[in-house]
Amino acid sequence: MLPDLSPLRSSREYRLLWSAGAVSVLGGFLTYVAVPLQVKEMTGSYLAVGLIAAAEIVPTIVFGLWGGALADSVDRRRLVLASELGLGLLSVMLLVNALLPEPMLWPLYLFVALLSALDGLQRPSLDALVPQVVAHDRLTAAAALNSLRWQIGAIVGPSLAGVLVATGGVETAYALDVVSFAVSLVLLLRLRTSPPPTGGEKPSLRRIAEGVRYARSRPELLGTYAVDAAAMFFAFPNTLFPFLADRLDAPWSLGLMYGAGAVGSMLVGMTSGWTSRVHRHGRAVAYGAAAWGLAVAAAGWTSNVWLVLLCLTAAGGADMVSGLFRSTLWNQTIPDELRGRLAGLELLSFTVGPQCGQVRAGTAASLVGVRASFWSGGLMCAASVGLLAAALPKLMSYDARTDEHAVRMRELRRERQEQP
């Protein structure tokens, strides 16, 4: 039941990646809470807060796909470092704007869009590095550790942000995010170079199209993307947390709402030893996503703040189950020469969904109210996942022990390990 720490023990490169990511995630969550709170305080508008996610959508799509093509064409370490430097500079700009006597609203949307663009460039390379530095049979453990890192940041970051914003203003949260980028850069500089895969070509629309064609040839891959996108679009409620806390007369609970999902995820991550014995990953993805939607719906039905937090915790645990096996299926079956481009598509599935979901949640809240936006979205999530599961039998029948792609990648990596 305990987490498998073997990837951290066996791979120096993975330890560096994990540690740098842990610092960045913590700082990133400070900004994640500070930006919508700053917009809420400046405007008091549901729609204005929801438009933060709208500003992220196009940059994420464009640069996520391009970043995937770059990850299969250039030194992934250099791309990660350059992107991290750019992300740190944007955090400095957020800090400068917050320190102005009259902070401006439009730069917040601009900086959020640029942050999404750089994250889109960086994330495929980060994801593609993991299968290179972790043994094939330890990829599920690595996925669990990556999720655990994110969950710890998602618990500590929002809780810390709530205290910092209440005592020192949003500028304090932005300042600590700047420090986190400086620390992560130092760690990433110690990574070894990561040359592009053999035969890698310059990024182009043709190269991106090759990745899309490969994904289309794998219904189980498309199924994981579709299930995650549907779950996040219908049932990602985070943009409404500041308003829900007010409706429940519990403004003190805002940081806890942001962190509750991560608590549930962490509970799954801390007991993730069982995951290596699960082989039908597609079913686990679908069941976890449906449970996520039902838990979000339950959070909208109750008016007790503690029950809301309990439902959000359960939602986080369900999402962790879905995400863990989604990542395992990807990492165990996608060839290295396509890993960057497919990571770009994955980035779209788990970022554009939440971004569009925040716009949906804000729009629905303005029409039917905050709590109705929660429960209606959760029910639509569960229904859409059920329809996708029925329409994608290969997703539900996927078995890592017999799937031809998983078997081929397992044999290929075994041959590489046996080479002198």
mmCIF file of C-alpha atoms in Angstrom, residues 17-149:
data_model
loop_
_atom_site.group_PDB
_atom_site.id
_atom_site.type_symbol
_atom_site.label_atom_id
_atom_site.label_comp_id
_atom_site.label_asym_id
_atom_site.label_seq_id
_atom_site.Cartn_x
_atom_site.Cartn_y
_atom_site.Cartn_z
ATOM 1 C CA LEU A 17 13.360 16.313 -12.423
ATOM 2 C CA TRP A 18 11.151 15.394 -9.485
ATOM 3 C CA SER A 19 12.791 17.875 -7.109
ATOM 4 C CA ALA A 20 12.714 20.760 -9.590
ATOM 5 C CA GLY A 21 9.077 19.995 -10.331
ATOM 6 C CA ALA A 22 8.210 19.906 -6.640
ATOM 7 C CA VAL A 23 9.565 23.422 -6.138
ATOM 8 C CA SER A 24 7.891 24.757 -9.293
ATOM 9 C CA VAL A 25 4.527 23.200 -8.417
ATOM 10 C CA LEU A 26 4.555 24.800 -4.979
ATOM 11 C CA GLY A 27 5.304 28.241 -6.400
ATOM 12 C CA GLY A 28 2.879 27.758 -9.271
ATOM 13 C CA PHE A 29 -0.009 27.095 -6.920
ATOM 14 C CA LEU A 30 0.688 30.350 -5.114
ATOM 15 C CA THR A 31 0.104 32.180 -8.388
ATOM 16 C CA TYR A 32 -2.788 29.869 -9.310
ATOM 17 C CA VAL A 33 -4.690 31.119 -6.259
ATOM 18 C CA ALA A 34 -3.443 34.720 -6.338
ATOM 19 C CA VAL A 35 -4.444 35.594 -9.922
ATOM 20 C CA PRO A 36 -8.190 34.722 -9.752
ATOM 21 C CA LEU A 37 -8.400 36.231 -6.278
ATOM 22 C CA GLN A 38 -6.817 39.456 -7.549
ATOM 23 C CA VAL A 39 -9.240 39.561 -10.497
ATOM 24 C CA LYS A 40 -12.203 38.905 -8.162
ATOM 25 C CA GLU A 41 -11.158 41.736 -5.866
ATOM 26 C CA MET A 42 -10.683 44.105 -8.810
ATOM 27 C CA THR A 43 -13.960 43.266 -10.614
ATOM 28 C CA GLY A 44 -16.302 41.178 -8.435
ATOM 29 C CA SER A 45 -17.381 39.417 -11.645
ATOM 30 C CA TYR A 46 -17.914 35.667 -12.242
ATOM 31 C CA LEU A 47 -17.235 36.180 -15.928
ATOM 32 C CA ALA A 48 -14.038 38.169 -15.399
ATOM 33 C CA VAL A 49 -12.602 35.335 -13.310
ATOM 34 C CA GLY A 50 -13.743 32.724 -15.826
ATOM 35 C CA LEU A 51 -12.042 34.678 -18.633
ATOM 36 C CA ILE A 52 -8.673 33.923 -17.031
ATOM 37 C CA ALA A 53 -9.064 30.380 -18.334
ATOM 38 C CA ALA A 54 -10.294 31.691 -21.699
ATOM 39 C CA ALA A 55 -7.024 33.606 -22.067
ATOM 40 C CA GLU A 56 -5.113 30.335 -21.628
ATOM 41 C CA ILE A 57 -6.922 28.186 -24.182
ATOM 42 C CA VAL A 58 -5.453 29.290 -27.530
ATOM 43 C CA PRO A 59 -1.820 29.555 -26.298
ATOM 44 C CA THR A 60 -2.088 26.117 -24.727
ATOM 45 C CA ILE A 61 -3.384 24.539 -27.937
ATOM 46 C CA VAL A 62 -0.919 26.219 -30.288
ATOM 47 C CA PHE A 63 2.213 25.980 -28.171
ATOM 48 C CA GLY A 64 1.331 22.581 -26.691
ATOM 49 C CA LEU A 65 1.284 21.055 -30.173
ATOM 50 C CA TRP A 66 4.401 22.967 -31.258
ATOM 51 C CA GLY A 67 6.176 22.103 -28.021
ATOM 52 C CA GLY A 68 5.472 18.427 -28.666
ATOM 53 C CA ALA A 69 7.066 18.660 -32.119
ATOM 54 C CA LEU A 70 10.056 20.505 -30.646
ATOM 55 C CA ALA A 71 10.478 17.815 -27.967
ATOM 56 C CA ASP A 72 11.030 15.241 -30.740
ATOM 57 C CA SER A 73 13.506 17.494 -32.599
ATOM 58 C CA VAL A 74 15.790 19.292 -30.115
ATOM 59 C CA ASP A 75 17.648 18.740 -26.870
ATOM 60 C CA ARG A 76 14.788 18.386 -24.392
ATOM 61 C CA ARG A 77 16.894 19.643 -21.491
ATOM 62 C CA ARG A 78 17.646 22.930 -23.265
ATOM 63 C CA LEU A 79 14.003 23.456 -24.109
ATOM 64 C CA VAL A 80 12.976 22.818 -20.504
ATOM 65 C CA LEU A 81 15.593 25.273 -19.206
ATOM 66 C CA ALA A 82 14.673 28.046 -21.652
ATOM 67 C CA SER A 83 10.979 27.674 -20.854
ATOM 68 C CA GLU A 84 11.626 27.682 -17.107
ATOM 69 C CA LEU A 85 13.588 30.917 -17.408
ATOM 70 C CA GLY A 86 10.745 32.517 -19.358
ATOM 71 C CA LEU A 87 8.168 31.371 -16.807
ATOM 72 C CA GLY A 88 10.245 32.904 -14.023
ATOM 73 C CA LEU A 89 10.436 36.249 -15.833
ATOM 74 C CA LEU A 90 6.656 36.304 -16.246
ATOM 75 C CA SER A 91 6.268 35.748 -12.506
ATOM 76 C CA VAL A 92 8.473 38.797 -11.999
ATOM 77 C CA MET A 93 6.102 40.795 -14.228
ATOM 78 C CA LEU A 94 3.082 39.670 -12.186
ATOM 79 C CA LEU A 95 4.896 40.836 -9.070
ATOM 80 C CA VAL A 96 5.726 44.230 -10.596
ATOM 81 C CA ASN A 97 2.100 44.782 -11.648
ATOM 82 C CA ALA A 98 0.857 43.856 -8.160
ATOM 83 C CA LEU A 99 3.241 46.371 -6.596
ATOM 84 C CA LEU A 100 1.860 49.263 -8.649
ATOM 85 C CA PRO A 101 -0.253 51.802 -6.717
ATOM 86 C CA GLU A 102 -3.142 50.872 -9.044
ATOM 87 C CA PRO A 103 -2.568 47.368 -10.475
ATOM 88 C CA MET A 104 -3.879 46.960 -14.025
ATOM 89 C CA LEU A 105 -6.334 44.260 -15.048
ATOM 90 C CA TRP A 106 -5.388 43.638 -18.677
ATOM 91 C CA PRO A 107 -1.770 42.591 -17.940
ATOM 92 C CA LEU A 108 -3.111 39.754 -15.788
ATOM 93 C CA TYR A 109 -4.825 38.222 -18.812
ATOM 94 C CA LEU A 110 -1.760 38.837 -20.987
ATOM 95 C CA PHE A 111 0.659 37.277 -18.500
ATOM 96 C CA VAL A 112 -1.630 34.287 -17.958
ATOM 97 C CA ALA A 113 -1.742 33.719 -21.733
ATOM 98 C CA LEU A 114 2.062 33.912 -21.978
ATOM 99 C CA LEU A 115 2.461 31.567 -18.998
ATOM 100 C CA SER A 116 0.231 29.061 -20.798
ATOM 101 C CA ALA A 117 2.281 29.395 -23.988
ATOM 102 C CA LEU A 118 5.566 28.688 -22.223
ATOM 103 C CA ASP A 119 4.047 25.862 -20.221
ATOM 104 C CA GLY A 120 2.815 24.388 -23.496
ATOM 105 C CA LEU A 121 6.343 24.519 -24.890
ATOM 106 C CA GLN A 122 7.889 22.980 -21.790
ATOM 107 C CA ARG A 123 5.488 20.273 -20.649
ATOM 108 C CA PRO A 124 5.889 17.832 -23.577
ATOM 109 C CA SER A 125 9.659 17.782 -23.088
ATOM 110 C CA LEU A 126 9.292 17.205 -19.360
ATOM 111 C CA ASP A 127 6.844 14.365 -19.949
ATOM 112 C CA ALA A 128 9.014 12.850 -22.685
ATOM 113 C CA LEU A 129 12.091 12.862 -20.424
ATOM 114 C CA VAL A 130 10.500 10.559 -17.828
ATOM 115 C CA PRO A 131 10.398 7.354 -19.955
ATOM 116 C CA GLN A 132 14.019 8.051 -20.935
ATOM 117 C CA VAL A 133 15.315 8.104 -17.373
ATOM 118 C CA VAL A 134 12.980 5.584 -15.654
ATOM 119 C CA ALA A 135 12.862 1.832 -16.316
ATOM 120 C CA HIS A 136 9.770 0.539 -18.142
ATOM 121 C CA ASP A 137 8.489 -1.518 -15.210
ATOM 122 C CA ARG A 138 8.806 1.498 -12.881
ATOM 123 C CA LEU A 139 6.782 3.964 -14.974
ATOM 124 C CA THR A 140 3.607 3.435 -12.949
ATOM 125 C CA ALA A 141 5.577 4.183 -9.781
ATOM 126 C CA ALA A 142 7.035 7.303 -11.426
ATOM 127 C CA ALA A 143 3.553 8.449 -12.450
ATOM 128 C CA ALA A 144 2.390 8.009 -8.861
ATOM 129 C CA LEU A 145 5.380 9.970 -7.530
ATOM 130 C CA ASN A 146 4.778 12.768 -10.048
ATOM 131 C CA SER A 147 1.160 12.951 -8.960
ATOM 132 C CA LEU A 148 2.165 12.862 -5.301
ATOM 133 C CA ARG A 149 4.504 15.804 -5.920
#
